[in-house]
mmCIF file of C-alpha atoms in Angstrom:
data_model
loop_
_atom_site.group_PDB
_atom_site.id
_atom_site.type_symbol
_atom_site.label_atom_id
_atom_site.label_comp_id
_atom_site.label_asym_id
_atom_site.label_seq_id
_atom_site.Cartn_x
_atom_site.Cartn_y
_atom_site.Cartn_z
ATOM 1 C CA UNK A 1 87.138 145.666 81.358
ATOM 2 C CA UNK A 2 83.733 144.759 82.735
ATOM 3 C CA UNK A 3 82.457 145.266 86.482
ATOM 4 C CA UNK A 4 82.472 141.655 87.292
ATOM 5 C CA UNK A 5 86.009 141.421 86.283
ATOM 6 C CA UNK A 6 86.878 144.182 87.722
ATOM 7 C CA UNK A 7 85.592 142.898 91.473
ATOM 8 C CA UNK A 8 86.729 139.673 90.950
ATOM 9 C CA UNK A 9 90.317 140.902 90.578
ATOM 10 C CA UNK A 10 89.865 143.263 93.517
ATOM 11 C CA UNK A 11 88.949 140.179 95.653
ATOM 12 C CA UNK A 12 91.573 138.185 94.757
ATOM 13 C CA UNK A 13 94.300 140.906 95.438
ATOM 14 C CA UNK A 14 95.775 140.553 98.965
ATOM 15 C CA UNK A 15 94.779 143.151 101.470
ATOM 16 C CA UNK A 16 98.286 142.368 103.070
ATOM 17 C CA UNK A 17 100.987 142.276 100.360
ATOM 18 C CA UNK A 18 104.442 142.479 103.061
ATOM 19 C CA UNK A 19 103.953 140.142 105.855
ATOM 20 C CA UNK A 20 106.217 139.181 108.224
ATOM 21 C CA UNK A 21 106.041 135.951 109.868
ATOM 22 C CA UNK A 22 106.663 135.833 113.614
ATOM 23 C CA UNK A 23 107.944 132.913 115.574
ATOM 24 C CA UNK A 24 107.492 133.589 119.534
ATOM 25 C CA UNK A 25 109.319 132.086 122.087
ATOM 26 C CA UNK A 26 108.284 133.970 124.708
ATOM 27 C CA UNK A 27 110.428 132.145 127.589
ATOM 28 C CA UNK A 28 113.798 132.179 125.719
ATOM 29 C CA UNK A 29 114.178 128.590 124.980
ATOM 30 C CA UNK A 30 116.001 129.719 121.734
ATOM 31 C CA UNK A 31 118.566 131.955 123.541
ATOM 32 C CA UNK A 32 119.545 129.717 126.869
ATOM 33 C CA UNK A 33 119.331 126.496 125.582
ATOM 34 C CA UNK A 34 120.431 126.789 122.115
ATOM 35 C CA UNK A 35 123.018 130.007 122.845
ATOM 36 C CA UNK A 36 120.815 132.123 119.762
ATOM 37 C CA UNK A 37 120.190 135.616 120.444
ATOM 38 C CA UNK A 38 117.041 137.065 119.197
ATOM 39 C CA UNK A 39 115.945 138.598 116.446
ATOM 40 C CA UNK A 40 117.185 136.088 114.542
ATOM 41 C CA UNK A 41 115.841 137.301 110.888
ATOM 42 C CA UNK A 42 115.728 134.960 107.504
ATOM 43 C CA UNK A 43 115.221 131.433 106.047
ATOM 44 C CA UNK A 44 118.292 130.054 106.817
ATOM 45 C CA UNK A 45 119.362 131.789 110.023
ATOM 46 C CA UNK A 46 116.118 130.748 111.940
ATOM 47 C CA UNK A 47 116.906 126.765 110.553
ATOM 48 C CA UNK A 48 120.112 127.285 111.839
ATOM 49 C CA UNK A 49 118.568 128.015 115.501
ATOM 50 C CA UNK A 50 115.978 125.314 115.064
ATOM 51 C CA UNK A 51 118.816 122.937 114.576
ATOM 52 C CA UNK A 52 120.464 124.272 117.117
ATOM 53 C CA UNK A 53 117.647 124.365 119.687
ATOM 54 C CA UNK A 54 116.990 120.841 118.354
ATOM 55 C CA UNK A 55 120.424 119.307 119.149
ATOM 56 C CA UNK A 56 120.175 120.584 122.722
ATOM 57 C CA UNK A 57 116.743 119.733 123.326
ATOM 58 C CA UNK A 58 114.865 117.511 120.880
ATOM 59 C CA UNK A 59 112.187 117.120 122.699
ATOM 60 C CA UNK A 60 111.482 121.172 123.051
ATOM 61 C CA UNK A 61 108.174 122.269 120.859
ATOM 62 C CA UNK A 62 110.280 125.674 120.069
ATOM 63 C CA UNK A 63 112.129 124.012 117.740
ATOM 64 C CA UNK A 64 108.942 122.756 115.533
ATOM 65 C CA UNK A 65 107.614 126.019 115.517
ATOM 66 C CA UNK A 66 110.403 127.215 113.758
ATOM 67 C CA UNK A 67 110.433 124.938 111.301
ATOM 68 C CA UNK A 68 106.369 125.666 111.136
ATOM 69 C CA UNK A 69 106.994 129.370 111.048
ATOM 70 C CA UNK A 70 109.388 128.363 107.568
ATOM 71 C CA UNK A 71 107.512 126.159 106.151
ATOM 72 C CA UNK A 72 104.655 129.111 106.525
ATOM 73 C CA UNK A 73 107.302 131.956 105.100
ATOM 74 C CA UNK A 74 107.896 129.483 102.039
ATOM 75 C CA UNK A 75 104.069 129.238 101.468
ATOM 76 C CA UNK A 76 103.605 133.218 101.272
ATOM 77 C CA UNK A 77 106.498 133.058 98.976
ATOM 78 C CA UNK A 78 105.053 130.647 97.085
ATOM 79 C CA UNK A 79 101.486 132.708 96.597
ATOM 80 C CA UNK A 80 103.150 135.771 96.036
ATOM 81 C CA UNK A 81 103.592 137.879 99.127
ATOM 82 C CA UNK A 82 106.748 139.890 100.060
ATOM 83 C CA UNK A 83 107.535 137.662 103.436
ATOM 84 C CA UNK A 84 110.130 137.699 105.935
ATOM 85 C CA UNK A 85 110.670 135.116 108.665
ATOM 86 C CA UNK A 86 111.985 136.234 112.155
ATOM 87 C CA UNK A 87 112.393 134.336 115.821
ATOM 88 C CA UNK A 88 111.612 136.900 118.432
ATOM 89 C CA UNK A 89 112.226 135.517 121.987
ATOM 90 C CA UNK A 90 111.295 137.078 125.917
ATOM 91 C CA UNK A 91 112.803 135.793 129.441
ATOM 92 C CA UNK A 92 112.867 132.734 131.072
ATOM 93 C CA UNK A 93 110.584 134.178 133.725
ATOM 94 C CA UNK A 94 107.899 135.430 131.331
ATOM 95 C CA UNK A 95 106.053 138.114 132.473
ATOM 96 C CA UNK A 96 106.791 141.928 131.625
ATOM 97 C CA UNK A 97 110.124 141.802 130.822
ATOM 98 C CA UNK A 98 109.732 139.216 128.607
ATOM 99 C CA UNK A 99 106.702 140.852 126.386
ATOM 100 C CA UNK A 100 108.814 144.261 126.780
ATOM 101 C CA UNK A 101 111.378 142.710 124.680
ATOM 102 C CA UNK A 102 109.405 140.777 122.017
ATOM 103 C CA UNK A 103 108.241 144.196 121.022
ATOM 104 C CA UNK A 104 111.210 145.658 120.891
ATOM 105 C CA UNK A 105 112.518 143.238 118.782
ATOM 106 C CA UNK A 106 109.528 143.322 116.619
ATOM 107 C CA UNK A 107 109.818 146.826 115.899
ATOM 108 C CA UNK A 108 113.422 146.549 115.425
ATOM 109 C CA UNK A 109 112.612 144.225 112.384
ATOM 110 C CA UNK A 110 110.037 146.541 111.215
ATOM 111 C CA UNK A 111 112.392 149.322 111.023
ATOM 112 C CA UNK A 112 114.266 147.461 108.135
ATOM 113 C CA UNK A 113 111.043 145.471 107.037
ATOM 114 C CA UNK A 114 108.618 147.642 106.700
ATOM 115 C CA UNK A 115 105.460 144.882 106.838
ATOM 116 C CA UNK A 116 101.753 145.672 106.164
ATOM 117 C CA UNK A 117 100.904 142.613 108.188
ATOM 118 C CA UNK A 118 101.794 139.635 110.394
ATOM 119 C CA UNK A 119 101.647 135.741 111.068
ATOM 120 C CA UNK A 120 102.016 134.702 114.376
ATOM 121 C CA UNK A 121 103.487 131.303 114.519
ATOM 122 C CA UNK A 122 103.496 129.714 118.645
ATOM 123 C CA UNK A 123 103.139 126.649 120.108
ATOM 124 C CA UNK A 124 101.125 127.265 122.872
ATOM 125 C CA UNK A 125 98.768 129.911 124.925
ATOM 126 C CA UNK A 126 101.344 131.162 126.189
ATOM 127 C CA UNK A 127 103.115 132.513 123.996
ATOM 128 C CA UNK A 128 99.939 133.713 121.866
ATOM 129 C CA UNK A 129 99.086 135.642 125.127
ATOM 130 C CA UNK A 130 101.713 138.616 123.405
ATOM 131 C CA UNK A 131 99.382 138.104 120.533
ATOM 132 C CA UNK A 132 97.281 141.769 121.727
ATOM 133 C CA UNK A 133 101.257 143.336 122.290
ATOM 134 C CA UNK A 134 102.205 143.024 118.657
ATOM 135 C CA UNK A 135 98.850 143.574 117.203
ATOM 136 C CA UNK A 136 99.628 147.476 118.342
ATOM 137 C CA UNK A 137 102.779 147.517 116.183
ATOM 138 C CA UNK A 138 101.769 145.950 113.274
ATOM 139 C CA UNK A 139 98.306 143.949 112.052
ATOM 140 C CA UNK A 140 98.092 140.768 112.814
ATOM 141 C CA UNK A 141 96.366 138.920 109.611
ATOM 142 C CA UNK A 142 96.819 135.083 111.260
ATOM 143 C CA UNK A 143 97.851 133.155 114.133
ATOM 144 C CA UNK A 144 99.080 129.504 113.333
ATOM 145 C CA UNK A 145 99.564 127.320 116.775
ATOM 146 C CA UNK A 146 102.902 124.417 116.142
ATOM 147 C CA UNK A 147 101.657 121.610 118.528
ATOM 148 C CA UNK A 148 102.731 117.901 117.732
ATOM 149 C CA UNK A 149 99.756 115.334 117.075
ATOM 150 C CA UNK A 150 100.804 113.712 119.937
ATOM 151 C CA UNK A 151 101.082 115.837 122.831
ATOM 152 C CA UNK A 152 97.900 118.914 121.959
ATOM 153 C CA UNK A 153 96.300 116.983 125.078
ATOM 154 C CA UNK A 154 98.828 116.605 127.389
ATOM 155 C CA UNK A 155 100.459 120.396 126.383
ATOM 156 C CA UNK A 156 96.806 121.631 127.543
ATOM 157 C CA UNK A 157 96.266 119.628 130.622
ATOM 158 C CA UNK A 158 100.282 121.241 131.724
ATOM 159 C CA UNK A 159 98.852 124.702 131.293
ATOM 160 C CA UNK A 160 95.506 124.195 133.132
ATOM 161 C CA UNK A 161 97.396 121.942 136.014
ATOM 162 C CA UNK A 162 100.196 125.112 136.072
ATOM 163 C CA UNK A 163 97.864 127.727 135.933
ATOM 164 C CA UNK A 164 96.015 126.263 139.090
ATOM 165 C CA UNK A 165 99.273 125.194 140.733
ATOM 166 C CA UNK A 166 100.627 128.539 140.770
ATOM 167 C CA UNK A 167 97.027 129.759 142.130
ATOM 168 C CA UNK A 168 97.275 127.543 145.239
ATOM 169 C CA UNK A 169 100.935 128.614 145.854
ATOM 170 C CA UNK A 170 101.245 132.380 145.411
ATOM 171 C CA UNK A 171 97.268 133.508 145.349
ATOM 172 C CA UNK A 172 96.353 133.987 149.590
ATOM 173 C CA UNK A 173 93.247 133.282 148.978
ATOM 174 C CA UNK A 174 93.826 129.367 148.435
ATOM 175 C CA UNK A 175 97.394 129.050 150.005
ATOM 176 C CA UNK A 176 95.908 129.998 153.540
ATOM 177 C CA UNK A 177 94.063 126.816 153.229
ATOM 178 C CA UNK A 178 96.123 124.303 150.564
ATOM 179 C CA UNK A 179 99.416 125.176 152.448
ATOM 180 C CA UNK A 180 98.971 126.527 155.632
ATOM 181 C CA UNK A 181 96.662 124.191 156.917
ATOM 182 C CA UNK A 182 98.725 120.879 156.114
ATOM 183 C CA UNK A 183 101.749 122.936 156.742
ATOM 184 C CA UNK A 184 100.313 123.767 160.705
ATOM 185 C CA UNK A 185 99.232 120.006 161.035
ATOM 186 C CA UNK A 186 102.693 118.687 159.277
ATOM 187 C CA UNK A 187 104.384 121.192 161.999
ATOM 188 C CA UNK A 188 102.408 119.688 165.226
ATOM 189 C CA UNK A 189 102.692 116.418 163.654
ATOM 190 C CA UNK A 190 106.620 116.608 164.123
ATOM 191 C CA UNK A 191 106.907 118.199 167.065
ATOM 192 C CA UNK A 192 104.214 115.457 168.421
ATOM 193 C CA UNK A 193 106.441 112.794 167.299
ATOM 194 C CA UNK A 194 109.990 114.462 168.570
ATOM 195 C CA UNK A 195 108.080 114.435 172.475
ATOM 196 C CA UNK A 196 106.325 110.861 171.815
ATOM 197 C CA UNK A 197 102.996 112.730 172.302
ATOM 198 C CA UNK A 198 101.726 110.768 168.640
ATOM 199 C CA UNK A 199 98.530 109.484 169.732
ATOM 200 C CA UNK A 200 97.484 113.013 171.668
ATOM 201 C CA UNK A 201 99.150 114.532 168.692
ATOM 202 C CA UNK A 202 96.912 112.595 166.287
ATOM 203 C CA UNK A 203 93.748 113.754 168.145
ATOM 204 C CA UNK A 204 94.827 117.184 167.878
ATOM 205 C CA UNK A 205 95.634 116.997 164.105
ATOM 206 C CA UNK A 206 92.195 115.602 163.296
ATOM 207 C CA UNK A 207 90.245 117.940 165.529
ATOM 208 C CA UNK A 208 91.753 120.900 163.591
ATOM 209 C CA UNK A 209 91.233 119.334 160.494
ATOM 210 C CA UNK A 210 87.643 118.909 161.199
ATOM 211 C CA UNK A 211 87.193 122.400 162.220
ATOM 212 C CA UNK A 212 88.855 123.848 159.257
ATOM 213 C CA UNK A 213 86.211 121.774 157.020
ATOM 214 C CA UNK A 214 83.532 123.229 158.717
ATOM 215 C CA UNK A 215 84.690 126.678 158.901
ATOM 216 C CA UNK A 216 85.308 126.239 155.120
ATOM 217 C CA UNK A 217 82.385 124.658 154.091
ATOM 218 C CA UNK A 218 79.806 127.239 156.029
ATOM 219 C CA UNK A 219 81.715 130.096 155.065
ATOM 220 C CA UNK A 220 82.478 130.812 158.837
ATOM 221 C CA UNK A 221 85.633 133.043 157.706
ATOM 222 C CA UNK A 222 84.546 134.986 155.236
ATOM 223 C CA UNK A 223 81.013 135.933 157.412
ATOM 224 C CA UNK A 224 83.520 136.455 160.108
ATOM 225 C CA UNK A 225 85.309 138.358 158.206
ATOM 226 C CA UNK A 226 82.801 140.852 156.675
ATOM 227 C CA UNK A 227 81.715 141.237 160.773
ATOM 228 C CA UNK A 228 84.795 142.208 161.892
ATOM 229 C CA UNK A 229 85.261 145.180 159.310
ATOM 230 C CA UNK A 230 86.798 148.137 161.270
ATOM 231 C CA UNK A 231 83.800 150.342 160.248
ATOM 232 C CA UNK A 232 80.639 151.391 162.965
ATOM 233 C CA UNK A 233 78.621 148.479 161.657
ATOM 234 C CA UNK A 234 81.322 146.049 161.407
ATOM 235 C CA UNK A 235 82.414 146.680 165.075
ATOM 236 C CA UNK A 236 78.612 147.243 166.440
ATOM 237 C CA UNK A 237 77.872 143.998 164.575
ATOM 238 C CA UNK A 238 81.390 141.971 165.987
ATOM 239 C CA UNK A 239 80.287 142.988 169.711
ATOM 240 C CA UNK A 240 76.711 142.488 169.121
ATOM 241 C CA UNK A 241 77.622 138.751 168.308
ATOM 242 C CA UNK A 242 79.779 138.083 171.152
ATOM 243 C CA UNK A 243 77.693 139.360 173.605
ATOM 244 C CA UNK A 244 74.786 137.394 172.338
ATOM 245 C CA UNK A 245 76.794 134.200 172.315
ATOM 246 C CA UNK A 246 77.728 134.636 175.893
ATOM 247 C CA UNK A 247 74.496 135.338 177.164
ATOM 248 C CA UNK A 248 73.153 132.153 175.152
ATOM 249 C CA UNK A 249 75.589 130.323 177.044
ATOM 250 C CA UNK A 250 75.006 131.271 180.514
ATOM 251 C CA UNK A 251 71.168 130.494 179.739
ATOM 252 C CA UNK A 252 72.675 127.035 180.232
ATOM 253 C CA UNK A 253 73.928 127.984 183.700
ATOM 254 C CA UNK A 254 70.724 129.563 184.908
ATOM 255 C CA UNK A 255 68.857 126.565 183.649
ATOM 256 C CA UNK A 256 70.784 124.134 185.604
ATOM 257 C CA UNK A 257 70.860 126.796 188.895
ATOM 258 C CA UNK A 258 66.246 126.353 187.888
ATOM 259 C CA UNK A 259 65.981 122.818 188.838
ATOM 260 C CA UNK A 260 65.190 121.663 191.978
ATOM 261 C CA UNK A 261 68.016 120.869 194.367
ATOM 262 C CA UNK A 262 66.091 117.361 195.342
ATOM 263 C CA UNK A 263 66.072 116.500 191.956
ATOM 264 C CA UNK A 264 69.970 117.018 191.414
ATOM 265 C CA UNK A 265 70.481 114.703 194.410
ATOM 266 C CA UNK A 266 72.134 111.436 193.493
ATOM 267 C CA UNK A 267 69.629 108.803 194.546
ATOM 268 C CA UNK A 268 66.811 111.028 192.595
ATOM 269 C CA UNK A 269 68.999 110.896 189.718
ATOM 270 C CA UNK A 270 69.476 107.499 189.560
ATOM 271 C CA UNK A 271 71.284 106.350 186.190
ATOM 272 C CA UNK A 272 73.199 110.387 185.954
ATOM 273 C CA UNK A 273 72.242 113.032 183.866
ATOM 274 C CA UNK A 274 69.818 111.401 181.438
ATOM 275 C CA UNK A 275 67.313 110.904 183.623
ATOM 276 C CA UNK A 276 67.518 114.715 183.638
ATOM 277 C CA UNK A 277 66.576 115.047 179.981
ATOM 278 C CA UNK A 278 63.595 112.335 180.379
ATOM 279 C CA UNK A 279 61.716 113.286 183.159
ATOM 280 C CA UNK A 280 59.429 116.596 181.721
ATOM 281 C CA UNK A 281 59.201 118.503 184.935
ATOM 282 C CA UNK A 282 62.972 118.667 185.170
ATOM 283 C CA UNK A 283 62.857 119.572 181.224
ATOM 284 C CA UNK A 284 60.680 122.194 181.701
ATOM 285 C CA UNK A 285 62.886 123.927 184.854
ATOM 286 C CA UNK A 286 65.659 123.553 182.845
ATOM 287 C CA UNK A 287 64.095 125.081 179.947
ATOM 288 C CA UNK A 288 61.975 127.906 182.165
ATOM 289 C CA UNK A 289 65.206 128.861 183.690
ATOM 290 C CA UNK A 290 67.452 128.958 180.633
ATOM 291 C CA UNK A 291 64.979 130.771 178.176
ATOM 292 C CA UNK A 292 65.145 134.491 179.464
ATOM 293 C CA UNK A 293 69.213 134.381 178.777
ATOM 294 C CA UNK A 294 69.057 132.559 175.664
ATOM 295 C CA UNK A 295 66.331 134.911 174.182
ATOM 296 C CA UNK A 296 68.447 137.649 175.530
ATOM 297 C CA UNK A 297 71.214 136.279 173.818
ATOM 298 C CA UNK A 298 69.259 135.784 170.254
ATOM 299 C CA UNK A 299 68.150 139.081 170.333
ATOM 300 C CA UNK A 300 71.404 140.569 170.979
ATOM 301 C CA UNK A 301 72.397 139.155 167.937
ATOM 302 C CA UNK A 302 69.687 140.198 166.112
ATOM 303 C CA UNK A 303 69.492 143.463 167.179
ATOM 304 C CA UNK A 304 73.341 143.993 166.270
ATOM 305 C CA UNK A 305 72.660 143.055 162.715
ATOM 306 C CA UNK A 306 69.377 145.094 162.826
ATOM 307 C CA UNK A 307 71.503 148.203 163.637
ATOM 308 C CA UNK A 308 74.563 146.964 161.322
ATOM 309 C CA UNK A 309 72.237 147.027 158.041
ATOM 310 C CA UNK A 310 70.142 150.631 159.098
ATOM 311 C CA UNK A 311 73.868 152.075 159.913
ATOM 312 C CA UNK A 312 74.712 150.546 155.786
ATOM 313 C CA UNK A 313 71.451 152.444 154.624
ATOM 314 C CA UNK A 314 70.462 148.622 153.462
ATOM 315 C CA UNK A 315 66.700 147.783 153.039
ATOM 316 C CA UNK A 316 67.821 144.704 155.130
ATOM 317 C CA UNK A 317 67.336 146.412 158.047
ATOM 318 C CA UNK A 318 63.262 146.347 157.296
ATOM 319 C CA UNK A 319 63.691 142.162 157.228
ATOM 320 C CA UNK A 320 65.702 142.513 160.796
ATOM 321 C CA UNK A 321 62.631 144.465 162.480
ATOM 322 C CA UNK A 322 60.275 141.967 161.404
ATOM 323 C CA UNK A 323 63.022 139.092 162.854
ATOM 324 C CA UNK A 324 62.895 140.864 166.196
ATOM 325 C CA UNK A 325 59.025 140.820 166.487
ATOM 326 C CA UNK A 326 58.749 136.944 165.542
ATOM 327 C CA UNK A 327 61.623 136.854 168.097
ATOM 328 C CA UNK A 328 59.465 138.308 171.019
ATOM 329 C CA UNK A 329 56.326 137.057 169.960
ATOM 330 C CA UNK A 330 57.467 133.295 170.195
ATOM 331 C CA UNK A 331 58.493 134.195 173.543
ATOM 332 C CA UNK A 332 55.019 133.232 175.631
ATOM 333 C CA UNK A 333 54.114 130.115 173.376
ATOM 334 C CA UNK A 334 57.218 128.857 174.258
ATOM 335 C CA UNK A 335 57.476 130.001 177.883
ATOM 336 C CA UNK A 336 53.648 128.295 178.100
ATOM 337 C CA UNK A 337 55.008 124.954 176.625
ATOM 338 C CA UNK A 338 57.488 124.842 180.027
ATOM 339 C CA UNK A 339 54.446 125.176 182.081
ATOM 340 C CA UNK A 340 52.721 121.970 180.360
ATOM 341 C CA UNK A 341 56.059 120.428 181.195
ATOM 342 C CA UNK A 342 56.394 121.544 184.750
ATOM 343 C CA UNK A 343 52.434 122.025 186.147
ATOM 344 C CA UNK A 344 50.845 119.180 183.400
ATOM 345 C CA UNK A 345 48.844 122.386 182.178
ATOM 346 C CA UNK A 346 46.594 121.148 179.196
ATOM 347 C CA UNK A 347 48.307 121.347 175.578
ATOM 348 C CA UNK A 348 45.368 123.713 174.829
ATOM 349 C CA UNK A 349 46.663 126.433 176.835
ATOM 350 C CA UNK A 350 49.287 126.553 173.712
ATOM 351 C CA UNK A 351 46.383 128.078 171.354
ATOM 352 C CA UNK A 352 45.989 131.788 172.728
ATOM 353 C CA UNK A 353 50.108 132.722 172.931
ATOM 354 C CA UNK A 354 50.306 130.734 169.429
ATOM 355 C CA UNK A 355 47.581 132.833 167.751
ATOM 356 C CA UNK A 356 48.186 136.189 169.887
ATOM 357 C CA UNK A 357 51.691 136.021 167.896
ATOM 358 C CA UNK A 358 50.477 134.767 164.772
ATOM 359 C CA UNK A 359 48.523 138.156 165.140
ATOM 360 C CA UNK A 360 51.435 140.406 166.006
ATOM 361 C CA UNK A 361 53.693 138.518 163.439
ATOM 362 C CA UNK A 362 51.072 138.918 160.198
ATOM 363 C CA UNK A 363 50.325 142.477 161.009
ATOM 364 C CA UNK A 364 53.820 143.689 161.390
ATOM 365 C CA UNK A 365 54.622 142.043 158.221
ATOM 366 C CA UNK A 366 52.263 143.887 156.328
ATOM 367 C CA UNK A 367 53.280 146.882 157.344
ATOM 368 C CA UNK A 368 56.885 146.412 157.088
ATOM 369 C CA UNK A 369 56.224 145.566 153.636
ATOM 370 C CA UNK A 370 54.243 148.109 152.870
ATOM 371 C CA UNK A 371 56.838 150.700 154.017
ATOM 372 C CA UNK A 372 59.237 148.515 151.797
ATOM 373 C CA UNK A 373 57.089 148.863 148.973
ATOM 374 C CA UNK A 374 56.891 152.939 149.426
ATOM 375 C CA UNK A 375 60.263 153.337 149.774
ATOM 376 C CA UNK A 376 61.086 151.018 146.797
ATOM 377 C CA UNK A 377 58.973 151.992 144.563
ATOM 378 C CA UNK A 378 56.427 148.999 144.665
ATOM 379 C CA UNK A 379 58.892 146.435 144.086
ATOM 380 C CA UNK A 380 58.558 143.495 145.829
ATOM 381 C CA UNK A 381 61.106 142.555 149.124
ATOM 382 C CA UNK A 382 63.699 140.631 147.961
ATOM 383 C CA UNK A 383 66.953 141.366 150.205
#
């Protein structure tokens, strides 16, 4: 016999010669609608549960993969193989349990089968998803998916709209907002409507729908959230932040306590309080008088996230230094630009705070970054 001959009938011989062809139904359609218990193992015993299954349920895909899994049995026949057809079935409620006893059943059939191989027959991802179970009992050699001409679309748009269905419901992450936030607003809604309070009630519903947009769209939980971390920097960070936010507040107190008592009177005011906001010598009290809490404030802030990132050991912390010394050198440009408002100083007066900071600002940078670079090995600053 020559070589060619010789590798031409080593190609053609099957690497698999004993395969067994698996149909899965891996939640139990077989067993509770069409009263079959699983394995069921031949030709005619798995049409007898297809026709069965079929007769209870015609519209159930189980049933045509059973045929399909025959039809695929009588084609290995056909070529040659040593094949056996079996239905192997899980639970209703999928899951563990349900891939626990597919394999047992599998090996069951082994134990009196003993295949070299494997055809998975399914009619969907789900039930291919015991595909990687089985493969550790015996090789897997194909996988042949049942679905009807008809319905491939509509049997993949289920799955995706389950899968993300049963994301919303049971994954916290997305029921906090999907469910508990129409749940809260159904709640006040009804007990709005029980009192006759609707129209308040109505107000109330879109006020904390609006803030749960905006809290969701700026990431204000989750940067909450990674604040309030019971560790040193979380906490340091959490007070930090609060105590900023209250000082920047009463700046607005102390600017109102800066303006003349004359001009508060109500024949100076004329029209109310924007007559406040246009005249630039009341701007510029208000602004003088409000500016050494509010900076007080900022810096509060930033100096709790400046401590936050060093107490981390993150690089961040170099960034934070250089965001306190732009904070403090915009301090006298700006507390100049109230005296233009309040004495009519000329605008020029702006140009020695502006380019003392400018000053400070560029050289601190270049040495913060320098130290960066030291410390990082030359790279350049990119936290």
């Amino acid at each position: 016999m020559s070589l060619d001959s010789k590798i031409e009938k080593k190609i053609d011989t099957p690497l698999s010669s004993r395969l067994l062809v698996i149909c899965v139904d891996r939640d139990n359609d077989v067993g509770d609608k069409g009263g079959v218990n699983t394995p069921v193992i031949g030709r005619n015993a798995c049409i007898e549960a297809a026709q069965k299954l079929a007769l209870q349920d015609p519209e159930d895909a189980d049933a045509n993969s059973i045929f399909y899994s025959i039809k695929t049995y009588e084609d290995l026949i056909s070529k040659g193989y040593k094949a056996e057809v079996i239905i192997v079935a899980g639970v209703s409620d999928r899951g563990v349990q349900a891939d626990e006893k597919i394999i047992r059943e599998v090996k069951s059939v082994l134990s009196g089968f003993a295949a070299n191989g494997a055809v998975i027959v399914s009619d969907g991802e789900d039930d291919e998803s015991v595909i990687p179970i089985i493969q550790n009992v015996v090789p897997i050699v194909s996988v042949q998916r049942c679905v009807m001409r008809v319905s491939r679309s509509v049997e993949y748009s289920y799955a995706v709209f389950g899968k993300y269905l049963k994301m919303i419901v049971y994954d916290s992450k997305y029921s906090k907002f999907f469910l508990g936030l129409p749940g809260i607003l159904l709640l006040i809604g009804g007990i709005g409507t029980i009192f006759g309070y609707t129209q308040e009630i109505f107000a109330v519903l879109v006020s904390i729908l609006g803030g749960a947009f905006l809290i969701r769209a700026f990431d204000v939980d989750r940067a909450w959230s990674n604040w309030a971390k019971p560790t040193p920097a979380g906490l340091i960070r959490m007070f930090t932040v609060i105590t900023g936010i209250t000082i920047a507040l009463a700046s607005l107190l102390s600017g109102f306590s800066a303006i003349h008592t004359n001009i508060l009177d109500p024949e100076v005011l004329g029209s109310g309080f924007p007559n406040i906001i246009a005249d630039k010598v009341t701007l510029g009290q208000f602004i003088a008088g409000a500016l050494p809490f509010l900076w007080m404030g900022i810096g509060a802030i930033f100096a709790g996230i400046l401590i936050s990132n060093w107490l981390k050991g993150s690089m961040r912390h170099i960034t934070d230094i250089l965001r306190m010394i732009v904070l403090v050198a915009l301090y006298p440009t700006v507390y100049q630009f109230t005296n233009l408002l309040v004495n009519d100083e000329s605008s020029y007066t702006l140009i020695p705070p502006f380019f003392a900071g400018l000053v400070i600002t560029m050289i601190s940078a270049t040495f913060l970054f320098r130290k960066y670079r030291k410390k990082r090995g030359g790279e350049v600053l990119s936290e």
